[in-house]
Tab-separated table of C-alpha atoms in Angstrom:
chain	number	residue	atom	x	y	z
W	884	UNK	CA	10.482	89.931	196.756
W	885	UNK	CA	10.135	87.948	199.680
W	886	UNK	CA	12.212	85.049	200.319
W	887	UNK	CA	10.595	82.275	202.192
W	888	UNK	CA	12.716	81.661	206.115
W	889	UNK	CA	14.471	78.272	204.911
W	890	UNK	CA	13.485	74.800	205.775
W	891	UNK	CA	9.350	75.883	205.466
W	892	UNK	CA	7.750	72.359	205.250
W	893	UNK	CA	5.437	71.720	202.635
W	894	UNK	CA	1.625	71.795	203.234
W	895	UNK	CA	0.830	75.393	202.625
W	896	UNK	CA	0.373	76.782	199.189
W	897	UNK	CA	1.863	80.042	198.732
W	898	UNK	CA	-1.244	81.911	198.873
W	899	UNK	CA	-1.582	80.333	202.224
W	900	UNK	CA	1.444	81.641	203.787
W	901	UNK	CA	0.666	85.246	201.739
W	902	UNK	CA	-2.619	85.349	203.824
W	903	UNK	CA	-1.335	84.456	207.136
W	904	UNK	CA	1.413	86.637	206.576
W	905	UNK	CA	-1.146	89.824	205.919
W	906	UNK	CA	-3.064	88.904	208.739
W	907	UNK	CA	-0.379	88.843	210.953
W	908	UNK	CA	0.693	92.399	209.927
W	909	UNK	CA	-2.930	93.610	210.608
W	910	UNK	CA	-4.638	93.599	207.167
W	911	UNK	CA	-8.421	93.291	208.102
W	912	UNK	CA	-9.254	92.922	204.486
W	913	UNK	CA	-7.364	89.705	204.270
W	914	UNK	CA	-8.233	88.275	207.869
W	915	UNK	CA	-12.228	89.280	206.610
W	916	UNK	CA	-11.541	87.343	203.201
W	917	UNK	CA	-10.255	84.248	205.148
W	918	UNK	CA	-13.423	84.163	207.102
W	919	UNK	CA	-15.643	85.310	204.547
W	920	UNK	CA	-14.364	81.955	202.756
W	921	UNK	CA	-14.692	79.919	205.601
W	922	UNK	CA	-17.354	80.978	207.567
W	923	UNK	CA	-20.261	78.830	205.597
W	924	UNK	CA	-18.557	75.304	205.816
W	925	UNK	CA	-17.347	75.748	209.438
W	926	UNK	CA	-20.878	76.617	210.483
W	927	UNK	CA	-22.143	73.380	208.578
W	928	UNK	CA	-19.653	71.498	210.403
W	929	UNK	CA	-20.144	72.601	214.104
W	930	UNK	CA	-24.376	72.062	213.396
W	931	UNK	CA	-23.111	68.353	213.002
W	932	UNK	CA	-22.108	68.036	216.268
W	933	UNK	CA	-23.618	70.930	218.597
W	934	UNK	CA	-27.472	71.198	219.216
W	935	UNK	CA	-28.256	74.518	218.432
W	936	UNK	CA	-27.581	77.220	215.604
W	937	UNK	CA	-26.835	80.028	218.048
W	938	UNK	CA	-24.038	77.162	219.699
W	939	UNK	CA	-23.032	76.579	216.466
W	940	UNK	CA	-22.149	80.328	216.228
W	941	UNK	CA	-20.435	80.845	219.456
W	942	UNK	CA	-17.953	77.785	218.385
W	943	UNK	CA	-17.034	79.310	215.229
W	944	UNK	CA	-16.695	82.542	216.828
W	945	UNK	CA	-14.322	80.875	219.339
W	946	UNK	CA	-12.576	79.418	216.337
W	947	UNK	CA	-11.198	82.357	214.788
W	948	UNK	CA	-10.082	83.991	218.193
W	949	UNK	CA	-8.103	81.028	218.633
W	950	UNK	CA	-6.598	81.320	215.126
W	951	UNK	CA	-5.740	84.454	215.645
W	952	UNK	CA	-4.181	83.745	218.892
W	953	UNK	CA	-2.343	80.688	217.158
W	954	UNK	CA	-1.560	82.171	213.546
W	955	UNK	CA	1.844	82.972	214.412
W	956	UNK	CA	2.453	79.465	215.128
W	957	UNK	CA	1.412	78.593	211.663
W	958	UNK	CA	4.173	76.233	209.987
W	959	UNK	CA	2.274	75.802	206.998
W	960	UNK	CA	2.752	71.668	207.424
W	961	UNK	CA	-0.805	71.165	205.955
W	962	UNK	CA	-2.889	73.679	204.361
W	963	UNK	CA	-4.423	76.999	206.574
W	964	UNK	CA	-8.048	75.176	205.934
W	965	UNK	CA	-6.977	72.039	207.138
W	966	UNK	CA	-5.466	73.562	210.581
W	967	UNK	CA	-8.845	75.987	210.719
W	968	UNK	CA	-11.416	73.490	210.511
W	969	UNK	CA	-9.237	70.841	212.443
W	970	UNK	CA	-9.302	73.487	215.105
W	971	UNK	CA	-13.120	74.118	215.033
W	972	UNK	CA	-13.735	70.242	215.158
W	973	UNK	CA	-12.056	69.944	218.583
W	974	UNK	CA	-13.968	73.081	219.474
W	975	UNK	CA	-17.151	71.346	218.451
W	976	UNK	CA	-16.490	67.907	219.940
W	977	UNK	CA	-15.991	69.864	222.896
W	978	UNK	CA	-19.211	71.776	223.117
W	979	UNK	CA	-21.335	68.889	222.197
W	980	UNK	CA	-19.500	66.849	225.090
W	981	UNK	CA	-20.514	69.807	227.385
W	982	UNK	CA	-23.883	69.220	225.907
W	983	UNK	CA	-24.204	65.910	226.639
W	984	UNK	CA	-23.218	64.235	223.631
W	985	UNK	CA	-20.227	62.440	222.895
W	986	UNK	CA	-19.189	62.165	219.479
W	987	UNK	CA	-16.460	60.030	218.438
W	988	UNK	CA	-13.070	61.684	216.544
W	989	UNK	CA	-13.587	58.863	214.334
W	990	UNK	CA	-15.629	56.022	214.242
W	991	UNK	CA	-16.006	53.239	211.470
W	992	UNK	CA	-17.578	50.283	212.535
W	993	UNK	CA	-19.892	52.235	215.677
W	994	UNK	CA	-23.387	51.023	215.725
W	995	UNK	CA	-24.905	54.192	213.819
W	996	UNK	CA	-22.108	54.405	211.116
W	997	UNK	CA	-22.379	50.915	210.108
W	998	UNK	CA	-24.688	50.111	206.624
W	999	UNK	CA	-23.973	51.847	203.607
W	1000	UNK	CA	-28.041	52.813	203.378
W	1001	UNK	CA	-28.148	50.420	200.064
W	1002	UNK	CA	-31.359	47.864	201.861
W	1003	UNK	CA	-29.878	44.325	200.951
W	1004	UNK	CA	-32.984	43.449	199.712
W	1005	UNK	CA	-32.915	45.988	196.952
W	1006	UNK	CA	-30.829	43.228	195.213
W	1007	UNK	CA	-31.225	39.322	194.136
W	1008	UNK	CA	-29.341	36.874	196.320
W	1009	UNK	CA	-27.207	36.484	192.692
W	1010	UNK	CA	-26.588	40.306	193.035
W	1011	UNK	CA	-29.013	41.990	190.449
W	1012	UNK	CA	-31.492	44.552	190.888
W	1013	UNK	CA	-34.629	42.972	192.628
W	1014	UNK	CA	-35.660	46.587	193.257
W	1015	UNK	CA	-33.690	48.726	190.509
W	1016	UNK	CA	-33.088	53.313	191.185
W	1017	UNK	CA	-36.421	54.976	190.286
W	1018	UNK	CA	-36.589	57.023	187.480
W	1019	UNK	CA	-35.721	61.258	188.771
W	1020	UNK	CA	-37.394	62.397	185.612
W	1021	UNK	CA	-35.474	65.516	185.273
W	1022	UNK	CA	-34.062	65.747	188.564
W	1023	UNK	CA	-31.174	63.312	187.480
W	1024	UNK	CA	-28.936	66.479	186.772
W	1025	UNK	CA	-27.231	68.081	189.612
W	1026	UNK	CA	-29.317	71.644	187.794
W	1027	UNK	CA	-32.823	69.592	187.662
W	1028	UNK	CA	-31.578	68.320	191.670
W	1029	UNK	CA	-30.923	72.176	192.524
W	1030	UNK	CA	-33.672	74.156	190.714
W	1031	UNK	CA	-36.268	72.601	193.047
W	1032	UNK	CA	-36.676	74.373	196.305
W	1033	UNK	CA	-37.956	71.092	197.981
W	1034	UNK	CA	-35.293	68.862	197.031
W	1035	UNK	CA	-32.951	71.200	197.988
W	1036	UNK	CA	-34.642	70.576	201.662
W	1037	UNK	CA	-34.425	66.946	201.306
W	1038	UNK	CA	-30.911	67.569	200.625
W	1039	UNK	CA	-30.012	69.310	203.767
W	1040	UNK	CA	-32.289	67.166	205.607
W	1041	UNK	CA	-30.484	64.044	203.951
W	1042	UNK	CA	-26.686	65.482	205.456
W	1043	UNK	CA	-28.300	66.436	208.662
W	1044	UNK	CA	-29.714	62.619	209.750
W	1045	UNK	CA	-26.180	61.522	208.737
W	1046	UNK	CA	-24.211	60.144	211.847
W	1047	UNK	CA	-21.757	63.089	212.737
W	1048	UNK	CA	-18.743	61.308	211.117
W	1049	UNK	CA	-20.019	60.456	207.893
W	1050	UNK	CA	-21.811	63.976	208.195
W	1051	UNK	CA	-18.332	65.989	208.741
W	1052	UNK	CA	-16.389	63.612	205.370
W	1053	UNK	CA	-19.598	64.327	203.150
W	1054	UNK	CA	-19.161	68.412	203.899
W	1055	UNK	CA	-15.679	68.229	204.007
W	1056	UNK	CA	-15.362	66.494	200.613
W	1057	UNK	CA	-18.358	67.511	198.502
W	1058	UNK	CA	-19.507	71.011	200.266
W	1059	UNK	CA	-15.629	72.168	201.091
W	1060	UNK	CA	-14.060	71.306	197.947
W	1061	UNK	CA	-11.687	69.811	200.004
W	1062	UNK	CA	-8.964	67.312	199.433
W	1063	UNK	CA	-8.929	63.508	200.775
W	1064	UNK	CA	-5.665	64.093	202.410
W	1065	UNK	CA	-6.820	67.484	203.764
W	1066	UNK	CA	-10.044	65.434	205.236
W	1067	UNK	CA	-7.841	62.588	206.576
W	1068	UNK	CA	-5.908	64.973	208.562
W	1069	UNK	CA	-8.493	67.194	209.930
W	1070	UNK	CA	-9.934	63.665	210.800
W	1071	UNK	CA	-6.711	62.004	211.341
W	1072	UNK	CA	-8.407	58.973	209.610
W	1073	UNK	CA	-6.514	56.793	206.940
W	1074	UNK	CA	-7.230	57.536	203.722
W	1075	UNK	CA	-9.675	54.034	203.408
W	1076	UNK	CA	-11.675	54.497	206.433
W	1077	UNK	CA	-12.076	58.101	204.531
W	1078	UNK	CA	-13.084	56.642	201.764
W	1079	UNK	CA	-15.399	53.990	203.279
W	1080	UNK	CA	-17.224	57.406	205.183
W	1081	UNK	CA	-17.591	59.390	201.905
W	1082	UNK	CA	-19.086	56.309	200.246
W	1083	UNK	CA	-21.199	55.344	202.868
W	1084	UNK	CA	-22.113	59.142	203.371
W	1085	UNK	CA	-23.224	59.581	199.499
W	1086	UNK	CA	-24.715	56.293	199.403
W	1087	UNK	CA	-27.362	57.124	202.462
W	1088	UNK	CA	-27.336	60.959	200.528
W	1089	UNK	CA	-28.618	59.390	197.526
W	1090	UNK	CA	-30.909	56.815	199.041
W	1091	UNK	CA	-32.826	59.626	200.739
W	1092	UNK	CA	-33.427	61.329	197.570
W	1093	UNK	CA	-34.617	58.623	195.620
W	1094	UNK	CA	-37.589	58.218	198.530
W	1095	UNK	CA	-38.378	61.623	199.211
W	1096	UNK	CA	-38.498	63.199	195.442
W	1097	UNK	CA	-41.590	64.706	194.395
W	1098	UNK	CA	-42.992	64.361	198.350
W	1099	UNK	CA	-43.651	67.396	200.296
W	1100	UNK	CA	-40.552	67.878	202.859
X	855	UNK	CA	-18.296	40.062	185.796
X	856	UNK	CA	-19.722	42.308	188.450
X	857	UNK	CA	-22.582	42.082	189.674
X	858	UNK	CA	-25.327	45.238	189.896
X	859	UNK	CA	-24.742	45.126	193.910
X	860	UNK	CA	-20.901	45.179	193.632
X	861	UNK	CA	-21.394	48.160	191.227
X	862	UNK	CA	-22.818	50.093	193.660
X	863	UNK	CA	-20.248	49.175	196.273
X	864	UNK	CA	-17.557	50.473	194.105
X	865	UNK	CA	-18.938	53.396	192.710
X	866	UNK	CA	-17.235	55.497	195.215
X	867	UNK	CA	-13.674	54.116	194.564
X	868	UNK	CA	-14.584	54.491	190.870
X	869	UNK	CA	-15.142	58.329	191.381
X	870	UNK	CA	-12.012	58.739	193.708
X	871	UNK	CA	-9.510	57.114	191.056
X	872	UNK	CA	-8.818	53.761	193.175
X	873	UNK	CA	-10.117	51.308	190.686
X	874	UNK	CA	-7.636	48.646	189.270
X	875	UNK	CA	-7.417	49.142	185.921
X	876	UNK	CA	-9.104	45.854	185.555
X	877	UNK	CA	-11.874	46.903	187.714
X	878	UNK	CA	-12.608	49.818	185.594
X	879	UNK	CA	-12.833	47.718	182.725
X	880	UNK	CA	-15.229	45.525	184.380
X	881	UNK	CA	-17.033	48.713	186.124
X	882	UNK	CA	-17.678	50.477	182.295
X	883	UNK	CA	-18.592	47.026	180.945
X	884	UNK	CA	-21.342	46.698	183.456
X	885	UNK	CA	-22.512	50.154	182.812
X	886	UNK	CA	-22.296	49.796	179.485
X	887	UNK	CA	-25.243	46.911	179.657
X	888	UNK	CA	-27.210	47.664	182.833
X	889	UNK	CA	-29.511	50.850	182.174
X	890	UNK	CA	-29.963	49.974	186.390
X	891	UNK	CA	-26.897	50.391	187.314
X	892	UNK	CA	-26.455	53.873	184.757
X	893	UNK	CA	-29.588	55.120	186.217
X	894	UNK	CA	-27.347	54.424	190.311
X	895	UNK	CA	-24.057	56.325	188.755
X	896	UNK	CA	-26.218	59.129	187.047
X	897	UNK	CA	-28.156	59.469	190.411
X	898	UNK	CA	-25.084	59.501	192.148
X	899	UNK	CA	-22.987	61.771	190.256
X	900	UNK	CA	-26.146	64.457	190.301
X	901	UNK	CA	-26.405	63.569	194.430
X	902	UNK	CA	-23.113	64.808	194.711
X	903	UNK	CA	-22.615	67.668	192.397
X	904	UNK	CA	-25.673	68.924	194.197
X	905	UNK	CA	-24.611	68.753	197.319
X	906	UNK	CA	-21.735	70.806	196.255
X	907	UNK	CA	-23.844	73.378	194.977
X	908	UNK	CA	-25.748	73.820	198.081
X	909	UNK	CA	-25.709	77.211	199.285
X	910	UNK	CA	-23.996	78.770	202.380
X	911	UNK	CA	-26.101	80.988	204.763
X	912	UNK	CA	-25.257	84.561	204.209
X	913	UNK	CA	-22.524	85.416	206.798
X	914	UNK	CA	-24.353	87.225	209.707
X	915	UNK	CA	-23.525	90.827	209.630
X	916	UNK	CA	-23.388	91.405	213.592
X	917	UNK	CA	-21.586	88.246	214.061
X	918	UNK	CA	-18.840	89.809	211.355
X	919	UNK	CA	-18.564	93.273	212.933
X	920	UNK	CA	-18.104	91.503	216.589
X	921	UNK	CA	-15.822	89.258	214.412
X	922	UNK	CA	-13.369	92.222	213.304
X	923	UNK	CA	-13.898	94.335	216.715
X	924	UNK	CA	-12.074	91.371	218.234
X	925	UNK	CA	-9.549	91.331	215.447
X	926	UNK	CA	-8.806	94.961	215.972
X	927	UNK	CA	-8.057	94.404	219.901
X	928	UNK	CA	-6.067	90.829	219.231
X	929	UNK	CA	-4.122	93.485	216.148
X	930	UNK	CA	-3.378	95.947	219.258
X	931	UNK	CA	-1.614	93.660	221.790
Protein backbone atom coordinates (compact mmCIF):
# COMPACT_ATOMS: atom_id res chain seq x y z
CA UNK A 1 0.00 0.00 0.00
CA UNK A 2 0.98 3.34 -0.70
CA UNK A 3 2.06 5.63 1.89
CA UNK A 4 1.24 9.21 1.34
CA UNK A 5 5.03 11.60 0.99
CA UNK A 6 4.61 13.26 4.61
CA UNK A 7 3.42 16.69 5.39
CA UNK A 8 0.51 16.41 2.26
CA UNK A 9 -1.81 19.36 3.23
CA UNK A 10 -5.30 18.75 3.44
CA UNK A 11 -7.71 19.74 0.58
CA UNK A 12 -7.63 16.68 -1.56
CA UNK A 13 -9.69 13.66 -0.80
CA UNK A 14 -7.94 10.54 -1.34
CA UNK A 15 -9.60 9.71 -4.46
CA UNK A 16 -8.23 12.98 -5.60
CA UNK A 17 -4.67 12.31 -5.15
CA UNK A 18 -5.47 8.40 -6.53
CA UNK A 19 -6.57 10.14 -9.83
CA UNK A 20 -3.84 12.54 -10.26
CA UNK A 21 -1.55 9.99 -9.34
CA UNK A 22 -2.91 7.55 -12.40
CA UNK A 23 -2.85 10.28 -14.64
CA UNK A 24 0.47 11.13 -14.02
CA UNK A 25 1.64 7.53 -14.70
CA UNK A 26 -0.25 7.62 -18.09
CA UNK A 27 -3.62 5.93 -17.38
CA UNK A 28 -5.91 7.41 -20.19
CA UNK A 29 -8.85 5.74 -18.62
CA UNK A 30 -8.52 7.81 -15.53
CA UNK A 31 -7.35 11.21 -17.23
CA UNK A 32 -10.77 10.40 -19.73
CA UNK A 33 -12.92 9.82 -16.43
CA UNK A 34 -11.67 13.17 -14.94
CA UNK A 35 -12.81 14.95 -18.00
CA UNK A 36 -15.69 12.96 -18.73
CA UNK A 37 -16.81 14.33 -15.13
CA UNK A 38 -15.89 17.66 -15.75
CA UNK A 39 -16.32 18.46 -19.10
CA UNK A 40 -20.28 19.53 -18.80
CA UNK A 41 -19.91 22.14 -15.90
CA UNK A 42 -16.66 23.69 -17.26
CA UNK A 43 -18.36 24.25 -20.59
CA UNK A 44 -21.39 25.93 -18.66
CA UNK A 45 -18.98 28.03 -16.98
CA UNK A 46 -16.74 29.41 -19.85
CA UNK A 47 -20.44 30.19 -21.96
CA UNK A 48 -20.82 32.67 -18.91
CA UNK A 49 -18.16 34.64 -19.81
CA UNK A 50 -17.00 33.99 -23.59
CA UNK A 51 -19.37 34.84 -26.59
CA UNK A 52 -19.48 31.90 -28.48
CA UNK A 53 -19.95 27.99 -28.01
CA UNK A 54 -17.09 27.06 -30.33
CA UNK A 55 -14.84 29.78 -27.82
CA UNK A 56 -16.26 28.17 -25.14
CA UNK A 57 -14.69 24.91 -26.46
CA UNK A 58 -11.29 26.07 -27.32
CA UNK A 59 -11.01 27.41 -23.48
CA UNK A 60 -11.84 24.20 -22.03
CA UNK A 61 -9.68 22.51 -24.40
CA UNK A 62 -6.87 24.87 -23.27
CA UNK A 63 -7.86 23.95 -19.76
CA UNK A 64 -6.96 20.47 -19.62
CA UNK A 65 -3.58 20.96 -21.57
CA UNK A 66 -2.70 23.20 -18.91
CA UNK A 67 -3.68 20.65 -16.23
CA UNK A 68 -1.83 18.32 -17.64
CA UNK A 69 1.11 20.49 -17.95
CA UNK A 70 0.51 21.56 -14.17
CA UNK A 71 -0.71 18.14 -12.55
CA UNK A 72 2.55 17.39 -11.22
CA UNK A 73 2.43 20.47 -9.30
CA UNK A 74 -0.72 19.33 -7.68
CA UNK A 75 -0.40 19.71 -3.71
CA UNK A 76 -3.76 18.65 -3.14
CA UNK A 77 -4.33 22.08 -0.82
CA UNK A 78 -7.99 22.27 -2.10
CA UNK A 79 -9.78 19.73 -3.99
CA UNK A 80 -8.59 18.67 -7.95
CA UNK A 81 -12.17 20.40 -9.00
CA UNK A 82 -11.54 23.39 -7.24
CA UNK A 83 -7.87 23.92 -8.89
CA UNK A 84 -9.57 22.70 -12.49
CA UNK A 85 -12.30 25.02 -12.72
CA UNK A 86 -10.27 27.85 -10.88
CA UNK A 87 -7.92 27.32 -13.75
CA UNK A 88 -10.58 27.48 -16.56
CA UNK A 89 -12.07 30.73 -14.93
CA UNK A 90 -8.81 32.66 -15.48
CA UNK A 91 -8.77 31.05 -18.90
CA UNK A 92 -12.23 32.40 -19.50
CA UNK A 93 -11.81 35.87 -18.00
CA UNK A 94 -9.06 35.96 -20.29
CA UNK A 95 -10.74 35.16 -23.55
CA UNK A 96 -13.69 37.29 -22.89
CA UNK A 97 -11.15 40.26 -22.12
CA UNK A 98 -9.63 39.45 -25.59
CA UNK A 99 -13.18 39.66 -26.70
CA UNK A 100 -13.92 42.77 -25.51
CA UNK A 101 -15.53 42.15 -22.37
CA UNK A 102 -14.30 42.60 -19.05
CA UNK A 103 -15.72 40.63 -16.42
CA UNK A 104 -14.98 41.22 -12.93
CA UNK A 105 -13.18 38.18 -10.60
CA UNK A 106 -15.73 39.22 -8.25
CA UNK A 107 -18.10 41.78 -8.00
CA UNK A 108 -20.89 42.43 -5.28
CA UNK A 109 -22.23 45.68 -5.27
CA UNK A 110 -21.43 46.39 -9.50
CA UNK A 111 -24.31 48.01 -11.16
CA UNK A 112 -25.69 44.67 -12.86
CA UNK A 113 -25.24 42.41 -9.72
CA UNK A 114 -27.07 44.63 -7.48
CA UNK A 115 -31.14 43.65 -6.72
CA UNK A 116 -31.97 40.38 -5.60
CA UNK A 117 -34.82 40.23 -8.66
CA UNK A 118 -37.63 40.20 -5.69
CA UNK A 119 -39.61 43.86 -7.36
CA UNK A 120 -40.10 45.85 -4.00
CA UNK A 121 -43.39 46.39 -4.90
CA UNK A 122 -44.31 42.75 -4.77
CA UNK A 123 -44.65 43.54 -1.00
CA UNK A 124 -46.72 46.07 1.43
CA UNK A 125 -44.70 48.94 2.83
CA UNK A 126 -45.48 46.74 6.35
CA UNK A 127 -43.72 43.81 4.51
CA UNK A 128 -46.61 41.41 3.38
CA UNK A 129 -47.42 40.09 0.14
CA UNK A 130 -49.10 42.92 -1.98
CA UNK A 131 -48.43 40.62 -4.94
CA UNK A 132 -48.07 36.96 -3.36
CA UNK A 133 -45.89 33.62 -5.80
CA UNK A 134 -48.42 32.39 -8.41
CA UNK A 135 -49.68 29.16 -8.14
CA UNK A 136 -47.03 26.41 -10.55
CA UNK A 137 -49.88 23.96 -10.59
CA UNK A 138 -47.79 20.95 -10.84
CA UNK A 139 -44.66 22.43 -11.78
CA UNK A 140 -43.90 23.20 -8.00
CA UNK A 141 -41.79 19.88 -7.87
CA UNK A 142 -38.33 19.96 -9.12
CA UNK A 143 -39.96 16.46 -11.45
CA UNK A 144 -43.20 18.64 -12.57
CA UNK A 145 -40.18 21.76 -13.18
CA UNK A 146 -38.07 19.09 -15.29
CA UNK A 147 -40.63 16.97 -17.20
CA UNK A 148 -41.54 20.03 -19.30
CA UNK A 149 -39.33 20.61 -22.24
CA UNK A 150 -40.18 24.42 -22.19
CA UNK A 151 -39.45 25.14 -18.74
CA UNK A 152 -36.47 23.43 -18.97
CA UNK A 153 -35.62 26.38 -21.68
CA UNK A 154 -36.73 29.00 -19.39
CA UNK A 155 -34.39 27.47 -17.07
CA UNK A 156 -31.30 27.77 -19.08
CA UNK A 157 -32.45 30.95 -20.38
CA UNK A 158 -33.04 32.12 -16.64
CA UNK A 159 -28.91 31.17 -15.72
CA UNK A 160 -27.85 32.59 -18.99
CA UNK A 161 -29.31 36.50 -18.42
CA UNK A 162 -27.66 36.13 -14.98
CA UNK A 163 -24.69 38.68 -14.59
CA UNK A 164 -21.50 36.43 -15.04
CA UNK A 165 -20.80 36.34 -11.25
CA UNK A 166 -23.96 35.36 -9.92
CA UNK A 167 -24.08 33.08 -13.16
CA UNK A 168 -20.62 31.18 -12.26
CA UNK A 169 -21.95 30.73 -7.92
CA UNK A 170 -25.47 29.45 -9.24
CA UNK A 171 -23.51 26.58 -11.55
CA UNK A 172 -20.94 26.16 -9.23
CA UNK A 173 -23.30 25.49 -6.29
CA UNK A 174 -26.51 23.99 -7.69
CA UNK A 175 -25.26 22.46 -11.27
CA UNK A 176 -21.58 21.33 -9.79
CA UNK A 177 -22.61 19.89 -6.63
CA UNK A 178 -20.03 21.84 -5.36
CA UNK A 179 -19.10 22.99 -1.92
CA UNK A 180 -19.34 26.77 -0.55
CA UNK A 181 -15.77 26.67 0.41
CA UNK A 182 -14.81 24.99 -2.90
CA UNK A 183 -16.86 28.06 -4.68
CA UNK A 184 -15.23 30.69 -2.40
CA UNK A 185 -11.91 29.62 -3.47
CA UNK A 186 -12.32 29.13 -7.09
CA UNK A 187 -13.85 32.69 -6.59
CA UNK A 188 -11.63 33.73 -3.86
CA UNK A 189 -14.81 35.43 -2.42
CA UNK A 190 -15.70 35.25 1.41
CA UNK A 191 -17.99 32.91 2.24
CA UNK A 192 -20.98 35.94 2.69
CA UNK A 193 -20.45 37.71 -0.46
CA UNK A 194 -20.89 33.82 -1.67
CA UNK A 195 -23.75 33.54 -0.08
CA UNK A 196 -25.27 36.94 -0.96
CA UNK A 197 -24.46 35.68 -5.01
CA UNK A 198 -26.18 32.26 -4.59
CA UNK A 199 -29.18 34.00 -3.03
CA UNK A 200 -29.39 36.68 -5.28
CA UNK A 201 -28.66 34.14 -8.20
CA UNK A 202 -31.74 31.73 -7.12
CA UNK A 203 -33.83 34.55 -6.27
CA UNK A 204 -33.65 36.16 -10.06
CA UNK A 205 -33.72 31.99 -11.10
CA UNK A 206 -36.96 31.71 -9.51
CA UNK A 207 -38.45 35.05 -10.41
CA UNK A 208 -38.00 34.17 -14.09
CA UNK A 209 -39.91 31.08 -13.73
CA UNK A 210 -42.76 32.29 -12.01
CA UNK A 211 -43.26 34.85 -15.28
CA UNK A 212 -42.44 32.70 -18.00
CA UNK A 213 -44.40 29.27 -16.94
CA UNK A 214 -46.88 28.03 -19.22
CA UNK A 215 -45.57 30.87 -22.04
CA UNK A 216 -43.99 29.73 -25.14
CA UNK A 217 -40.00 30.28 -24.73
CA UNK B 1 -42.17 38.26 13.90
CA UNK B 2 -40.93 38.30 10.35
CA UNK B 3 -42.34 39.71 7.95
CA UNK B 4 -43.31 37.84 4.33
CA UNK B 5 -40.44 40.17 2.65
CA UNK B 6 -37.78 39.27 5.29
CA UNK B 7 -38.77 35.60 4.62
CA UNK B 8 -37.76 35.75 1.36
CA UNK B 9 -34.53 37.53 2.16
CA UNK B 10 -33.52 34.75 4.37
CA UNK B 11 -34.55 31.87 2.62
CA UNK B 12 -31.16 31.37 1.27
CA UNK B 13 -29.34 31.43 4.70
CA UNK B 14 -32.18 29.14 5.85
CA UNK B 15 -31.17 26.51 3.14
CA UNK B 16 -27.32 26.97 3.74
CA UNK B 17 -27.59 26.26 7.66
CA UNK B 18 -26.74 30.02 8.80
CA UNK B 19 -29.93 30.74 10.59
CA UNK B 20 -29.75 31.57 14.40
CA UNK B 21 -31.51 29.18 16.05
CA UNK B 22 -33.91 31.87 16.91
CA UNK B 23 -34.31 32.81 13.39
CA UNK B 24 -35.32 29.40 12.45
CA UNK B 25 -37.86 29.42 14.96
CA UNK B 26 -39.22 32.56 13.70
CA UNK B 27 -38.56 31.38 9.87
CA UNK B 28 -40.88 27.87 10.52
CA UNK B 29 -43.38 29.97 12.50
CA UNK B 30 -43.94 32.20 9.55
CA UNK B 31 -44.20 29.30 7.25
CA UNK B 32 -46.20 27.60 9.34
CA UNK B 33 -49.08 30.52 8.88
CA UNK B 34 -48.35 32.14 5.51
CA UNK B 35 -49.53 29.65 2.63
CA UNK B 36 -47.51 32.89 0.58
CA UNK B 37 -44.58 32.54 1.88
CA UNK B 38 -44.83 28.22 1.63
CA UNK B 39 -45.87 28.65 -1.86
CA UNK B 40 -41.90 31.19 -2.18
CA UNK B 41 -39.90 28.18 -0.23
CA UNK B 42 -41.74 25.36 -2.26
CA UNK B 43 -40.99 27.40 -5.49
CA UNK B 44 -37.66 27.84 -4.41
CA UNK B 45 -36.63 24.55 -3.27
CA UNK B 46 -38.15 23.03 -6.81
CA UNK B 47 -36.05 26.19 -8.68
CA UNK B 48 -33.11 24.78 -7.34
CA UNK B 49 -33.35 21.07 -7.34
CA UNK B 50 -34.12 21.69 -10.97
CA UNK B 51 -31.47 23.46 -11.83
CA UNK B 52 -29.43 20.69 -10.50
CA UNK B 53 -31.02 18.29 -12.60
CA UNK B 54 -30.38 20.10 -15.72
CA UNK B 55 -28.63 18.12 -18.16
CA UNK B 56 -25.02 18.38 -19.52
CA UNK B 57 -24.46 18.40 -23.35
CA UNK B 58 -23.16 15.10 -24.44
CA UNK B 59 -19.31 15.44 -24.48
CA UNK B 60 -18.34 16.04 -28.19
CA UNK B 61 -16.75 13.00 -29.56
CA UNK B 62 -14.04 14.83 -31.87
CA UNK B 63 -13.34 17.27 -29.23
CA UNK B 64 -12.54 13.96 -26.85
CA UNK B 65 -10.38 12.09 -29.37
CA UNK B 66 -8.29 15.54 -30.04
CA UNK B 67 -8.60 15.63 -26.19
CA UNK B 68 -6.64 12.19 -25.60
CA UNK B 69 -4.32 12.61 -28.89
CA UNK B 70 -2.89 15.51 -26.89
CA UNK B 71 -2.77 13.46 -23.74
CA UNK B 72 -0.86 10.76 -25.50
CA UNK B 73 1.95 13.36 -26.78
CA UNK B 74 1.97 15.43 -23.19
CA UNK B 75 2.26 11.18 -21.72
CA UNK B 76 5.43 10.91 -24.21
CA UNK B 77 7.63 13.88 -23.15
Amino acid sequence: MEVLPPGLPRGAGAPDLDQVRRILAGDAAAFSELVKAQQGILLRLARGYVRTPASAEEVVQETWLAVLEGLSKFEGRSSLRTWITHILMNKARTRATREGRSIPMSSLVSEEEAGSGLDESRFTPGGSWSSPPTSWGSQDTPEGLLLNAETRTHLESAIDELPPVQRSVLTMRDLGGMSAEEVCNVLELSETNQRVLLHRARTRVRAYLEEHLGKRP
Amino acid sequence: MLTCKQMTELVTDCLEGKLSIWQRLMFQMHLGMCKHCRAYVRQMKATIAAVGHLPDEPIDPKMHEELMRRFENWKSK
